[in-house]
Amino acid sequence: MSPQPEKPAQGSSALQARQRWVTLGFALLVLIPSGYGFGKKFHELILLTGGDAEGVFAISPVVNYLLTSLGFFFLFCWASLNGMFGDIERPKLAMLETERLLDEDEPEFFWTEDDR
């Protein structure tokens, strides 16, 4: 028998809205300064590679980093749009239910106090 999900309380929609705004605020608090720092350093890299032949060696790792990050970002967006983060508790509960069913079907192989 699988556990039934609890129904949300009446005031949970206001709580969820407040949690979303707080999460958005923290995200902006972190992403804006880090995006500015990244942009500034990237601009410095462009200036370095354009003016000096010794700075060109740094282009390949940065381009690889950007392409990899872009790929993971698109993968995250695809997963979000397809609802893969809609119910993050379901896989855990399904795994526990499967483990319970396997334990019921498996014979007891361990010694108990009565067997000794």
PDB file of C-alpha atoms in Angstrom:
ATOM      1  CA  MET A   1       0.000   0.000   0.000  1.00  0.00           C
ATOM      2  CA  SER A   2       1.589   3.266  -1.051  1.00  0.00           C
ATOM      3  CA  PRO A   3       1.311   6.342   1.152  1.00  0.00           C
ATOM      4  CA  GLN A   4      -1.195   8.913  -0.031  1.00  0.00           C
ATOM      5  CA  PRO A   5       0.051  12.474  -0.533  1.00  0.00           C
ATOM      6  CA  GLU A   6      -1.279  14.969   1.950  1.00  0.00           C
ATOM      7  CA  LYS A   7      -3.603  17.668   0.686  1.00  0.00           C
ATOM      8  CA  PRO A   8      -2.241  21.205   1.058  1.00  0.00           C
ATOM      9  CA  ALA A   9      -3.649  23.351   3.828  1.00  0.00           C
ATOM     10  CA  GLN A  10      -5.874  26.327   3.034  1.00  0.00           C
ATOM     11  CA  GLY A  11      -3.159  28.962   3.695  1.00  0.00           C
ATOM     12  CA  SER A  12      -0.520  27.122   1.702  1.00  0.00           C
ATOM     13  CA  SER A  13      -1.063  29.127  -1.501  1.00  0.00           C
ATOM     14  CA  ALA A  14      -0.093  32.344   0.290  1.00  0.00           C
ATOM     15  CA  LEU A  15       2.877  30.558   1.818  1.00  0.00           C
ATOM     16  CA  GLN A  16       3.936  29.203  -1.581  1.00  0.00           C
ATOM     17  CA  ALA A  17       3.667  32.664  -3.127  1.00  0.00           C
ATOM     18  CA  ARG A  18       5.811  34.127  -0.346  1.00  0.00           C
ATOM     19  CA  GLN A  19       8.376  31.320  -0.735  1.00  0.00           C
ATOM     20  CA  ARG A  20       8.575  31.965  -4.471  1.00  0.00           C
ATOM     21  CA  TRP A  21       9.182  35.687  -3.918  1.00  0.00           C
ATOM     22  CA  VAL A  22      11.844  34.998  -1.293  1.00  0.00           C
ATOM     23  CA  THR A  23      13.524  32.471  -3.583  1.00  0.00           C
ATOM     24  CA  LEU A  24      13.409  34.931  -6.478  1.00  0.00           C
ATOM     25  CA  GLY A  25      14.886  37.645  -4.239  1.00  0.00           C
ATOM     26  CA  PHE A  26      17.770  35.417  -3.132  1.00  0.00           C
ATOM     27  CA  ALA A  27      18.369  34.297  -6.716  1.00  0.00           C
ATOM     28  CA  LEU A  28      18.613  37.896  -7.885  1.00  0.00           C
ATOM     29  CA  LEU A  29      20.792  38.788  -4.916  1.00  0.00           C
ATOM     30  CA  VAL A  30      23.265  36.086  -5.989  1.00  0.00           C
ATOM     31  CA  LEU A  31      22.923  36.119  -9.778  1.00  0.00           C
ATOM     32  CA  ILE A  32      23.193  39.844 -10.451  1.00  0.00           C
ATOM     33  CA  PRO A  33      26.605  40.380  -8.773  1.00  0.00           C
ATOM     34  CA  SER A  34      27.974  37.060 -10.069  1.00  0.00           C
ATOM     35  CA  GLY A  35      26.754  37.827 -13.595  1.00  0.00           C
ATOM     36  CA  TYR A  36      28.377  41.261 -13.410  1.00  0.00           C
ATOM     37  CA  GLY A  37      31.659  39.726 -12.202  1.00  0.00           C
ATOM     38  CA  PHE A  38      31.586  37.085 -14.931  1.00  0.00           C
ATOM     39  CA  GLY A  39      30.838  39.677 -17.608  1.00  0.00           C
ATOM     40  CA  LYS A  40      33.661  41.909 -16.407  1.00  0.00           C
ATOM     41  CA  LYS A  41      36.183  39.050 -16.397  1.00  0.00           C
ATOM     42  CA  PHE A  42      34.979  37.853 -19.801  1.00  0.00           C
ATOM     43  CA  HIS A  43      35.425  41.361 -21.188  1.00  0.00           C
ATOM     44  CA  GLU A  44      38.982  41.390 -19.784  1.00  0.00           C
ATOM     45  CA  LEU A  45      39.624  38.040 -21.493  1.00  0.00           C
ATOM     46  CA  ILE A  46      38.429  39.409 -24.828  1.00  0.00           C
ATOM     47  CA  LEU A  47      40.729  42.407 -24.435  1.00  0.00           C
ATOM     48  CA  LEU A  48      43.640  40.118 -23.478  1.00  0.00           C
ATOM     49  CA  THR A  49      43.202  37.796 -26.447  1.00  0.00           C
ATOM     50  CA  GLY A  50      42.743  40.634 -28.924  1.00  0.00           C
ATOM     51  CA  GLY A  51      45.914  42.498 -28.072  1.00  0.00           C
ATOM     52  CA  ASP A  52      48.461  39.838 -27.200  1.00  0.00           C
ATOM     53  CA  ALA A  53      49.416  36.571 -28.884  1.00  0.00           C
ATOM     54  CA  GLU A  54      50.223  34.991 -25.506  1.00  0.00           C
ATOM     55  CA  GLY A  55      46.653  35.461 -24.302  1.00  0.00           C
ATOM     56  CA  VAL A  56      45.121  33.424 -27.114  1.00  0.00           C
ATOM     57  CA  PHE A  57      45.830  30.146 -25.245  1.00  0.00           C
ATOM     58  CA  ALA A  58      43.019  30.996 -22.804  1.00  0.00           C
ATOM     59  CA  ILE A  59      40.270  31.006 -25.432  1.00  0.00           C
ATOM     60  CA  SER A  60      39.845  27.238 -25.816  1.00  0.00           C
ATOM     61  CA  PRO A  61      39.162  26.393 -22.129  1.00  0.00           C
ATOM     62  CA  VAL A  62      36.760  29.318 -21.760  1.00  0.00           C
ATOM     63  CA  VAL A  63      34.838  28.394 -24.915  1.00  0.00           C
ATOM     64  CA  ASN A  64      34.632  24.767 -23.733  1.00  0.00           C
ATOM     65  CA  TYR A  65      33.365  25.950 -20.344  1.00  0.00           C
ATOM     66  CA  LEU A  66      30.737  28.190 -21.947  1.00  0.00           C
ATOM     67  CA  LEU A  67      29.510  25.504 -24.363  1.00  0.00           C
ATOM     68  CA  THR A  68      29.286  22.916 -21.589  1.00  0.00           C
ATOM     69  CA  SER A  69      27.450  25.338 -19.311  1.00  0.00           C
ATOM     70  CA  LEU A  70      25.077  26.246 -22.123  1.00  0.00           C
ATOM     71  CA  GLY A  71      24.366  22.560 -22.756  1.00  0.00           C
ATOM     72  CA  PHE A  72      23.573  21.921 -19.091  1.00  0.00           C
ATOM     73  CA  PHE A  73      21.400  25.042 -19.006  1.00  0.00           C
ATOM     74  CA  PHE A  74      19.370  23.835 -21.996  1.00  0.00           C
ATOM     75  CA  LEU A  75      19.082  20.379 -20.445  1.00  0.00           C
ATOM     76  CA  PHE A  76      17.793  21.966 -17.217  1.00  0.00           C
ATOM     77  CA  CYS A  77      15.266  24.074 -19.174  1.00  0.00           C
ATOM     78  CA  TRP A  78      14.102  21.024 -21.133  1.00  0.00           C
ATOM     79  CA  ALA A  79      13.648  19.023 -17.909  1.00  0.00           C
ATOM     80  CA  SER A  80      11.753  21.887 -16.274  1.00  0.00           C
ATOM     81  CA  LEU A  81       9.443  22.378 -19.248  1.00  0.00           C
ATOM     82  CA  ASN A  82       8.688  18.647 -19.413  1.00  0.00           C
ATOM     83  CA  GLY A  83       7.643  18.569 -15.759  1.00  0.00           C
ATOM     84  CA  MET A  84      10.518  16.503 -14.429  1.00  0.00           C
ATOM     85  CA  PHE A  85      10.718  18.634 -11.301  1.00  0.00           C
ATOM     86  CA  GLY A  86       6.958  18.664 -10.694  1.00  0.00           C
ATOM     87  CA  ASP A  87       6.901  15.888  -8.111  1.00  0.00           C
ATOM     88  CA  ILE A  88      10.331  15.298  -6.642  1.00  0.00           C
ATOM     89  CA  GLU A  89       8.982  13.017  -3.908  1.00  0.00           C
ATOM     90  CA  ARG A  90       7.463  10.382  -6.218  1.00  0.00           C
ATOM     91  CA  PRO A  91      10.734   8.616  -7.181  1.00  0.00           C
ATOM     92  CA  LYS A  92      11.697   8.261  -3.528  1.00  0.00           C
ATOM     93  CA  LEU A  93       8.332   6.787  -2.571  1.00  0.00           C
ATOM     94  CA  ALA A  94       8.327   4.461  -5.594  1.00  0.00           C
ATOM     95  CA  MET A  95      11.805   3.192  -4.670  1.00  0.00           C
ATOM     96  CA  LEU A  96      10.734   2.539  -1.075  1.00  0.00           C
ATOM     97  CA  GLU A  97       7.577   0.756  -2.238  1.00  0.00           C
ATOM     98  CA  THR A  98       9.586  -1.415  -4.646  1.00  0.00           C
ATOM     99  CA  GLU A  99      12.057  -2.252  -1.875  1.00  0.00           C
ATOM    100  CA  ARG A 100       9.186  -3.238   0.429  1.00  0.00           C
ATOM    101  CA  LEU A 101       7.695  -5.501  -2.246  1.00  0.00           C
ATOM    102  CA  LEU A 102      11.070  -7.131  -2.895  1.00  0.00           C
ATOM    103  CA  ASP A 103      11.583  -7.693   0.835  1.00  0.00           C
ATOM    104  CA  GLU A 104       8.180  -9.390   1.085  1.00  0.00           C
ATOM    105  CA  ASP A 105       9.010 -11.776  -1.779  1.00  0.00           C
ATOM    106  CA  GLU A 106      12.499 -12.612  -0.530  1.00  0.00           C
ATOM    107  CA  PRO A 107      12.867 -15.509   1.924  1.00  0.00           C
ATOM    108  CA  GLU A 108      14.470 -14.812   5.262  1.00  0.00           C
ATOM    109  CA  PHE A 109      18.183 -15.707   5.060  1.00  0.00           C
ATOM    110  CA  PHE A 110      19.340 -14.289   8.350  1.00  0.00           C
ATOM    111  CA  TRP A 111      19.502 -16.108  11.642  1.00  0.00           C
ATOM    112  CA  THR A 112      17.096 -15.020  14.296  1.00  0.00           C
ATOM    113  CA  GLU A 113      17.284 -15.643  18.033  1.00  0.00           C
ATOM    114  CA  ASP A 114      14.740 -18.495  17.739  1.00  0.00           C
ATOM    115  CA  ASP A 115      16.876 -20.372  15.172  1.00  0.00           C
ATOM    116  CA  ARG A 116      19.913 -20.757  17.396  1.00  0.00           C
TER     117      ARG A 116
END
